[in-house]
mmCIF file of C-alpha atoms in Angstrom:
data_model
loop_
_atom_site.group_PDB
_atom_site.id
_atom_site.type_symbol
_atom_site.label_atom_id
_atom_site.label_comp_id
_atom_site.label_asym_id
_atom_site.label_seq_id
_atom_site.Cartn_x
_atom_site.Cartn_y
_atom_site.Cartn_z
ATOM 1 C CA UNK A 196 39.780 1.548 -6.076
ATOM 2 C CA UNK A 197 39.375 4.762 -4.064
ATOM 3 C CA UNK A 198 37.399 4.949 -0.725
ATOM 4 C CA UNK A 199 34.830 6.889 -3.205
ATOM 5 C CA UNK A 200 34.532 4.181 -5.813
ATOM 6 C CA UNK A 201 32.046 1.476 -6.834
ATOM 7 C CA UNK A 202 32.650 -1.598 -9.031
ATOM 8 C CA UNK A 203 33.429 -0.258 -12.196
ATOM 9 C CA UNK A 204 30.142 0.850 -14.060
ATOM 10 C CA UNK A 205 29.161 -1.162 -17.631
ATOM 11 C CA UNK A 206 29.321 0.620 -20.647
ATOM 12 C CA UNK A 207 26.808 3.415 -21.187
ATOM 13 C CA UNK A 208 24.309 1.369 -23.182
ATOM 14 C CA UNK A 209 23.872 -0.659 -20.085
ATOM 15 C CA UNK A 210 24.352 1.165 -18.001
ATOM 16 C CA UNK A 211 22.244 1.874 -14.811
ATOM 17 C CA UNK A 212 21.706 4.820 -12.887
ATOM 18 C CA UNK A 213 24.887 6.475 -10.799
ATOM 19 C CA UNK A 214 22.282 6.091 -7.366
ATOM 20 C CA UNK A 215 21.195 2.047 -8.241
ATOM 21 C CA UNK A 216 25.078 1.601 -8.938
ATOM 22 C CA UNK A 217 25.745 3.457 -5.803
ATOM 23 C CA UNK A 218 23.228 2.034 -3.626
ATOM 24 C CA UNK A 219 23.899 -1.595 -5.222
ATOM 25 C CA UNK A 220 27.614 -1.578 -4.331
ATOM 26 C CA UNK A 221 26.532 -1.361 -0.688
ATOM 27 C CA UNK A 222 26.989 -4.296 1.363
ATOM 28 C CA UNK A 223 24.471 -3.934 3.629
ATOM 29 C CA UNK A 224 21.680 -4.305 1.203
ATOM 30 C CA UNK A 225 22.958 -8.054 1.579
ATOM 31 C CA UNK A 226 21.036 -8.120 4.498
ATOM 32 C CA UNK A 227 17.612 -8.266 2.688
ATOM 33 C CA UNK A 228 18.445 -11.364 1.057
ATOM 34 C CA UNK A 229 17.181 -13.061 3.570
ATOM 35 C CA UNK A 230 13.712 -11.367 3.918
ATOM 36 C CA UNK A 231 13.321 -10.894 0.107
ATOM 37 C CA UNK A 232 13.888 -14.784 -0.146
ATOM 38 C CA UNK A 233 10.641 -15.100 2.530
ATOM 39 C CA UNK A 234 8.770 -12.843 1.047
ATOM 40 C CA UNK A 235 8.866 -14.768 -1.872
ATOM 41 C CA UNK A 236 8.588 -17.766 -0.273
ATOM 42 C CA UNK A 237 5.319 -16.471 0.924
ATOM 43 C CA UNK A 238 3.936 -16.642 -2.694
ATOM 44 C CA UNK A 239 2.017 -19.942 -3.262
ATOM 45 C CA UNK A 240 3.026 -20.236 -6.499
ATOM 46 C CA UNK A 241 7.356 -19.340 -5.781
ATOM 47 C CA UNK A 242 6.812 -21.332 -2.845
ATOM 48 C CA UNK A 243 5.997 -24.583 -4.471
ATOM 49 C CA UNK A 244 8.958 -23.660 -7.055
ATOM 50 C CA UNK A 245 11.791 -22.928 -4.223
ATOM 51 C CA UNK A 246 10.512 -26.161 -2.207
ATOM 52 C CA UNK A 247 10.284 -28.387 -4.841
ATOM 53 C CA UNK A 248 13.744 -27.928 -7.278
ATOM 54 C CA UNK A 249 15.650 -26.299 -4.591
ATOM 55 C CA UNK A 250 17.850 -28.143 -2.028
ATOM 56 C CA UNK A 251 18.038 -25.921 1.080
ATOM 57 C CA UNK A 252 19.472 -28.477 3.161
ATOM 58 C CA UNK A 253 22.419 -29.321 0.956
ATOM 59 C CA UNK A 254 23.211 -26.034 -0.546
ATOM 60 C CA UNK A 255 21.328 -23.100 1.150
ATOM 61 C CA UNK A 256 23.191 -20.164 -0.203
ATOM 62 C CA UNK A 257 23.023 -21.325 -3.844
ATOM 63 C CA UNK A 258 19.499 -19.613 -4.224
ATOM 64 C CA UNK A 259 21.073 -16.491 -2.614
ATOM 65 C CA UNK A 260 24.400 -16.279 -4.539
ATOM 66 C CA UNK A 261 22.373 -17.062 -7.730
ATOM 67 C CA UNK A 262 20.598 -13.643 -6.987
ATOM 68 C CA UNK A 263 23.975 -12.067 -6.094
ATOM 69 C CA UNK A 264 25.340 -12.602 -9.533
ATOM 70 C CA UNK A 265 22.619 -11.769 -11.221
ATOM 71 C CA UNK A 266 21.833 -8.542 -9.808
ATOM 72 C CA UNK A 267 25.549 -7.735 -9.942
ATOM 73 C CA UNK A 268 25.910 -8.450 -13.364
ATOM 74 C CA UNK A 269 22.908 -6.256 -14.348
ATOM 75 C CA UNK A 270 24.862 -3.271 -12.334
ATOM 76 C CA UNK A 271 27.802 -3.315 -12.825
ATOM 77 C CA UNK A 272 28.412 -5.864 -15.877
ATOM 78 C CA UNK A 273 28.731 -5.603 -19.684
ATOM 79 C CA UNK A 274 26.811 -7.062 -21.958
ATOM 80 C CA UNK A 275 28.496 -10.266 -22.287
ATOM 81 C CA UNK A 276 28.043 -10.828 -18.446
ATOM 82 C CA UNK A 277 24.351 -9.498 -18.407
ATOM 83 C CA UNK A 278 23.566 -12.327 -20.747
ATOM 84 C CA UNK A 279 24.936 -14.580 -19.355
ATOM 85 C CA UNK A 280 23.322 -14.496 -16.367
ATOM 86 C CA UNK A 281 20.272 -13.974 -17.635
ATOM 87 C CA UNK A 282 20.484 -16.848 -19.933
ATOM 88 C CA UNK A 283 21.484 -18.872 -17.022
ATOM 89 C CA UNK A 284 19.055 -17.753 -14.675
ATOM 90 C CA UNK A 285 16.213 -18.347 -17.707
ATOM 91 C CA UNK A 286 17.490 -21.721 -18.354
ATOM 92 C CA UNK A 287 16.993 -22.929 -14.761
ATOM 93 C CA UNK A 288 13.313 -21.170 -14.594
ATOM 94 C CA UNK A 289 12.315 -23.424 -17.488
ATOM 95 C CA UNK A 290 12.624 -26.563 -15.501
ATOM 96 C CA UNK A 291 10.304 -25.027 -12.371
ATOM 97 C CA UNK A 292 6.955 -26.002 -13.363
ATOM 98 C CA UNK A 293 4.329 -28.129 -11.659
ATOM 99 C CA UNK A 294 1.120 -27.636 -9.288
ATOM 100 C CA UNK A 295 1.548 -26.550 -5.840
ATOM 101 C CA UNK A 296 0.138 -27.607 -2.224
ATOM 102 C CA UNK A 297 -3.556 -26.378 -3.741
ATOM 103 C CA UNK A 298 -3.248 -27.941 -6.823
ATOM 104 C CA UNK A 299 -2.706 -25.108 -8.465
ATOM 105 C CA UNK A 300 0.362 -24.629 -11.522
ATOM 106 C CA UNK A 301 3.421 -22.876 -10.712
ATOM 107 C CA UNK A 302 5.849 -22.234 -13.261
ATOM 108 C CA UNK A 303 8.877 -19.875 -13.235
ATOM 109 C CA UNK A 304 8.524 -17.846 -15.979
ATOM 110 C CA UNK A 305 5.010 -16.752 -15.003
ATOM 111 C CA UNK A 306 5.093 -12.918 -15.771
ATOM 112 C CA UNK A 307 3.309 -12.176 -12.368
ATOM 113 C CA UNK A 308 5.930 -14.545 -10.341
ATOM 114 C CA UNK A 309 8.749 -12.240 -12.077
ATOM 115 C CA UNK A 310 7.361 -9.485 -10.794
ATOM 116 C CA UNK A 311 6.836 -10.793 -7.306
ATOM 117 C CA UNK A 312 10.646 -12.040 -7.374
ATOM 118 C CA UNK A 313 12.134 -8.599 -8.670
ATOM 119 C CA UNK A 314 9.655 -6.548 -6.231
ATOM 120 C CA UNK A 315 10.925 -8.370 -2.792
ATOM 121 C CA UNK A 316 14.731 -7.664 -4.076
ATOM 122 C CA UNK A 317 14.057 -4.057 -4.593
ATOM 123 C CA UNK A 318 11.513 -3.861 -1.063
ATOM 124 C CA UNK A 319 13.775 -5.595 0.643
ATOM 125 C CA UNK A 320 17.138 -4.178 -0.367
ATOM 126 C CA UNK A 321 15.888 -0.743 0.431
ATOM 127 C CA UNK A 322 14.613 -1.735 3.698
ATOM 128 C CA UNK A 323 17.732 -2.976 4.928
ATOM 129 C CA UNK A 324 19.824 0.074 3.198
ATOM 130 C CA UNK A 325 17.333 2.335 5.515
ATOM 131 C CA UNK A 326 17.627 0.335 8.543
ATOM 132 C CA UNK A 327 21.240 0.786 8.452
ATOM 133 C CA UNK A 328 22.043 4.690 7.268
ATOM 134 C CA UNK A 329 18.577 6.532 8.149
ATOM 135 C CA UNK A 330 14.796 6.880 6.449
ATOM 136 C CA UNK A 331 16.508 9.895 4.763
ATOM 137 C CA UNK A 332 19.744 8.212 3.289
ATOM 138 C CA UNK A 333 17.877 7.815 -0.003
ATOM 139 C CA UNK A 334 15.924 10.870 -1.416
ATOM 140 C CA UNK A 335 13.142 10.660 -3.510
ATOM 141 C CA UNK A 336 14.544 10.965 -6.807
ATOM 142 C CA UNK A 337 16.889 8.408 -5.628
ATOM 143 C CA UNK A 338 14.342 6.064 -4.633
ATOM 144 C CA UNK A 339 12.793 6.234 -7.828
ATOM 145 C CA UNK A 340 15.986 5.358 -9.859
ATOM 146 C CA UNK A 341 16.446 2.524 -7.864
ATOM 147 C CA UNK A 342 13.282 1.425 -8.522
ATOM 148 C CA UNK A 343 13.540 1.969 -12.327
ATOM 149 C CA UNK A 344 16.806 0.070 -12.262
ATOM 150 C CA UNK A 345 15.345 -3.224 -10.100
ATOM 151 C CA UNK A 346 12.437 -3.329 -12.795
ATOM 152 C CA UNK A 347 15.115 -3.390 -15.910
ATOM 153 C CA UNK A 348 16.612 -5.746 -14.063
ATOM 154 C CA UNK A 349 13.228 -7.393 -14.075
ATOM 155 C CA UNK A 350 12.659 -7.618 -17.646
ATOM 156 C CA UNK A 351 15.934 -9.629 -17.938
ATOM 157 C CA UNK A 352 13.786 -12.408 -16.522
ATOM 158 C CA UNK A 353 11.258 -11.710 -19.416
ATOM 159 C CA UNK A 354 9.201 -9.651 -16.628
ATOM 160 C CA UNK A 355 6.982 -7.183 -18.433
ATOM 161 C CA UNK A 356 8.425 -3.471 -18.485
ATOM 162 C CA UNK A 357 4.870 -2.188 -18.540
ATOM 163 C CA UNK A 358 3.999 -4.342 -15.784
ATOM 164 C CA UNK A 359 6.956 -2.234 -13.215
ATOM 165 C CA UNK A 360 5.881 0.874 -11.556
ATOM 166 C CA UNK A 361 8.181 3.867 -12.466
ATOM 167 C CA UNK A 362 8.237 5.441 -9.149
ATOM 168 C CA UNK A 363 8.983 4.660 -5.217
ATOM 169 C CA UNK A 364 5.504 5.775 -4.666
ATOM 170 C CA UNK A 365 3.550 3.934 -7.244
ATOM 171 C CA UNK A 366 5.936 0.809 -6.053
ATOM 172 C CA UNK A 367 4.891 0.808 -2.613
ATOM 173 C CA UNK A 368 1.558 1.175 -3.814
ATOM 174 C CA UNK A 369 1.461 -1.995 -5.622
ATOM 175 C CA UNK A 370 3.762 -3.737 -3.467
ATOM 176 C CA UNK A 371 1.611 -2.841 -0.274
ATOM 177 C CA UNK A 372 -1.328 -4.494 -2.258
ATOM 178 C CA UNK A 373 0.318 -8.076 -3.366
ATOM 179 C CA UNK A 374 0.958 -8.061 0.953
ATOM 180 C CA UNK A 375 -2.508 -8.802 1.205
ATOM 181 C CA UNK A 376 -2.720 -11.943 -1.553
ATOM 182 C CA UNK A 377 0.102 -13.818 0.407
ATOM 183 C CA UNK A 378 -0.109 -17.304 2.738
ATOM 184 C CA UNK A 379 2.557 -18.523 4.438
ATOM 185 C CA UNK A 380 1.553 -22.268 3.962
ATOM 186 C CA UNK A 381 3.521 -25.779 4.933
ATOM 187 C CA UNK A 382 5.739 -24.992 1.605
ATOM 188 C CA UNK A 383 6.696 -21.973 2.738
ATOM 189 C CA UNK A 384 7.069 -22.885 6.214
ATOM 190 C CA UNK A 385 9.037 -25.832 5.126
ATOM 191 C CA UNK A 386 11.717 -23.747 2.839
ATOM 192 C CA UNK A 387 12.078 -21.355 5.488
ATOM 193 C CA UNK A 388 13.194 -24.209 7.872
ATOM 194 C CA UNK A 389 15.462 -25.963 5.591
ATOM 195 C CA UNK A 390 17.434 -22.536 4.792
ATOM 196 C CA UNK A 391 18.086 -21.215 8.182
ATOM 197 C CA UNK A 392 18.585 -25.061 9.414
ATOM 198 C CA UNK A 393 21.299 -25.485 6.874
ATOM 199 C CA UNK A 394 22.164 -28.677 8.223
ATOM 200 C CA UNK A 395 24.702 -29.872 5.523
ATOM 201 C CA UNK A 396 26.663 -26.324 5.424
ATOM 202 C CA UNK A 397 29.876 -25.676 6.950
ATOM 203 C CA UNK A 398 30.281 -25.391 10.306
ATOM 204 C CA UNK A 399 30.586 -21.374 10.199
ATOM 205 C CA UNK A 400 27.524 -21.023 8.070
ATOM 206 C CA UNK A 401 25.388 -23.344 10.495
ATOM 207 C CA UNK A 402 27.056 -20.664 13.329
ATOM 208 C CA UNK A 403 25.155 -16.970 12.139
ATOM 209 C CA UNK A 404 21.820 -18.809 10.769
ATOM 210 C CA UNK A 405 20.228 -17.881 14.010
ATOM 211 C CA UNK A 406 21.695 -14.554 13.405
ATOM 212 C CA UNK A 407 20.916 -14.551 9.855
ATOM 213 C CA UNK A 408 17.006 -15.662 10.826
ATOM 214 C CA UNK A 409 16.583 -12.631 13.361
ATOM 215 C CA UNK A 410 18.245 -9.928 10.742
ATOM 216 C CA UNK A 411 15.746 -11.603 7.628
ATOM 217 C CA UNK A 412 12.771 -12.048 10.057
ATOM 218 C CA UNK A 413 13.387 -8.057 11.709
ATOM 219 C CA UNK A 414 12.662 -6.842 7.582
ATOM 220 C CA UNK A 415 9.340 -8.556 7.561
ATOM 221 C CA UNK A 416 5.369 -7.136 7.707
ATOM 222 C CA UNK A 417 4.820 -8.095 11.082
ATOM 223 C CA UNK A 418 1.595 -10.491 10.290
ATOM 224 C CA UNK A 419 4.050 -12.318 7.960
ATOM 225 C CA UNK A 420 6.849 -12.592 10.374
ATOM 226 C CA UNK A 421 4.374 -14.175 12.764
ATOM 227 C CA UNK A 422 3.384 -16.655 10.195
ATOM 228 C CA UNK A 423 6.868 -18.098 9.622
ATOM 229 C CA UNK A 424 6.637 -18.424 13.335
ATOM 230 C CA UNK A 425 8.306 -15.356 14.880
ATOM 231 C CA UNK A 426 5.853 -13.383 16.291
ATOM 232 C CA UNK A 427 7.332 -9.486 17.283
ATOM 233 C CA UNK A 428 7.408 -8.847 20.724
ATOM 234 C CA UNK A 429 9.603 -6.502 22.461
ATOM 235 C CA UNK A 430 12.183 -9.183 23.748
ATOM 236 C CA UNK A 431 11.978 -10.323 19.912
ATOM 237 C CA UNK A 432 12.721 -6.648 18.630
ATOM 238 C CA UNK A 433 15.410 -6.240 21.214
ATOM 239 C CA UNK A 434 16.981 -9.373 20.336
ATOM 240 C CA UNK A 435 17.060 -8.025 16.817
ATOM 241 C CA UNK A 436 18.049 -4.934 17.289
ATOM 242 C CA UNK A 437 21.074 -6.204 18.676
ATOM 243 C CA UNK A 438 21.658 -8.803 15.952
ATOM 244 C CA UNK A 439 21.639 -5.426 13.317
ATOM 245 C CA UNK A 440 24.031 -3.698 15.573
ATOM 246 C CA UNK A 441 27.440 -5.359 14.250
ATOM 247 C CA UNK A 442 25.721 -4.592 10.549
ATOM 248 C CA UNK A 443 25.014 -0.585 11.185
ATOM 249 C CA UNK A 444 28.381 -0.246 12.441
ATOM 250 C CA UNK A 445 30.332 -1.740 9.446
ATOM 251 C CA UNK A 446 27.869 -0.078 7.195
ATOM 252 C CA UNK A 447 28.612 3.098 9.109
ATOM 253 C CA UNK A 448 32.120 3.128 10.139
ATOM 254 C CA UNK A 449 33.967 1.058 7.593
ATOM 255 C CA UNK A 450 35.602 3.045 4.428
ATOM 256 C CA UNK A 451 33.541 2.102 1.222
ATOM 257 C CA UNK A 452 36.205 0.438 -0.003
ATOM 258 C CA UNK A 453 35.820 -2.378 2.103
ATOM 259 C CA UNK A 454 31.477 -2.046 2.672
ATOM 260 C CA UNK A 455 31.442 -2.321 -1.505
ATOM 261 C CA UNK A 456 34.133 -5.585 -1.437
ATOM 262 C CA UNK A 457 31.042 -7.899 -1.655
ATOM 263 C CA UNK A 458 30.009 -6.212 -5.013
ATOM 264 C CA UNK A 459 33.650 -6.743 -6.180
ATOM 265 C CA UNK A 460 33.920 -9.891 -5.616
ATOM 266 C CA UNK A 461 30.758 -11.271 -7.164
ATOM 267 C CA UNK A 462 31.711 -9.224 -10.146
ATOM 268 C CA UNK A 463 35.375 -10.883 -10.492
ATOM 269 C CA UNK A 464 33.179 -14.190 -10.049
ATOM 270 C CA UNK A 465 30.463 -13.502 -12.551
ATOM 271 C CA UNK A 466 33.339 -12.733 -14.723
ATOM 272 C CA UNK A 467 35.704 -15.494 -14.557
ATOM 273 C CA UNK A 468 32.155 -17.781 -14.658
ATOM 274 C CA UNK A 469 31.294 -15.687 -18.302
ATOM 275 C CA UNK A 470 34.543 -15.862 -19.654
ATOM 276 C CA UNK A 471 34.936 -19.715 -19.140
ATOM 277 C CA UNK A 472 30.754 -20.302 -19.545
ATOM 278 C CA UNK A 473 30.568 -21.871 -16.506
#
């Protein structure tokens, strides 16, 4: 692969656009993970799912390398490896149903929880793309491909296409608005403990959760960030500035063969997985 290269693009039926591929290869947008998983956590509904058939404690980058695959498939797979991940992912949605800490029913496949799930991966993935190469890294055409592509991606989930906005602008728009419907309740609060905890993990992965909590928590709406219990005050943004340090300088100075080796890997791994149906 050349120092140029991404992951080796799907064929042209499936394929997405050369700036989603391009921006998707990029390690870096691995650092929204984190803050797209508490956004969604901050959801009622997604909350009550995540806290309720997912085991943080015992395996708390399952949820998070679930996501990887998927979104790696849908960039840079074929068919074959598209559906399978999306069959996967569809199969394990159909078990997430029940009512959540108002008494109210949650259930995976809800069109409107989709959306919510596919609109923190795309707000938060750009967010931490931005935070490491500039405001002006992505132009606006690009940011509108991108958000094309994360709302295709979408409909693999059985989201609505009609439902996904078709431009940055009318995305922010409608993202900006669901802000305002979200409560960070005991669920939420609970989830967000268990994942960062990660008190069955390996040793190393215990290590960077405090790292990984300031880099998710620096991504968030301020009000929200507060409500998981990390309000933003200067000694907290200093603190985080630091912690993204280490992450703008790999994004910055490393050649892209190396910053896109994430991408790579999940793809061999999403293969191998396909080809044995595992």
């Amino acid at each position: 692969m050349s120092s140029e290269q991404s992951p080796p693009a799907p064929p042209a039926e499936h394929q997405p656009s050369e700036a989603f591929r391009k921006f998707a290869a990029e390690g870096v947008v691995l650092a929204g993970g984190g803050t797209a998983i508490l956004l969604q956590l901050a959801h009622p509904q997604v909350a009550a799912g995540v806290a309720n058939h997912s085991n943080f404690a015992d395996a708390p980058m399952r949820r998070l390398w679930g996501t990887l695959e998927f979104v790696t498939a849908e960039a840079f797979g074929n068919q074959t490896e598209q559906q399978f991940v999306r069959r996967r992912v569809n199969a394990q949605h159909a078990r997430v149903q029940g009512l959540d800490e108002h008494q109210q029913r949650y259930d995976a496949n809800n069109p409107h929880d989709q959306w919510w799930v596919a609109a923190t991966l795309c707000w938060s993935a750009i967010r931490a793309y931005r935070r490491v190469y500039g405001r002006r890294s992505l132009t606006a055409n690009d940011l509108d491909a991108i958000v094309r592509d994360f709302g295709r991606m979408g409909t693999g989930l059985r989201m609505p296409a009609a439902s996904w906005p078709q431009t940055a602008a009318e995305f922010d728009r409608k993202f900006a608005a669901q802000l305002v419907a979200l409560e960070v309740g005991d669920a939420a609060r609970f989830a967000k403990a268990e994942l960062f905890a990660a008190r069955h993990a390996a040793w190393w992965l215990r290590a960077i959760m405090p790292f990984a909590t300031r880099i998710a928590v620096s991504l968030l709406p301020p009000h929200l960030a507060a409500a998981y219990g990390h309000p933003q005050t200067r000694a907290s943004r200093f603190i985080a500035n630091l912690c993204w340090i280490p992450v703008v300088l790999a994004g910055r100075i490393l050649p892209r063969t190396v910053r896109t080796l994430p991408a790579t890997l999940v793809l061999n791994r999403v293969r191998t997985r396909a080809a044995t149906r595992r």
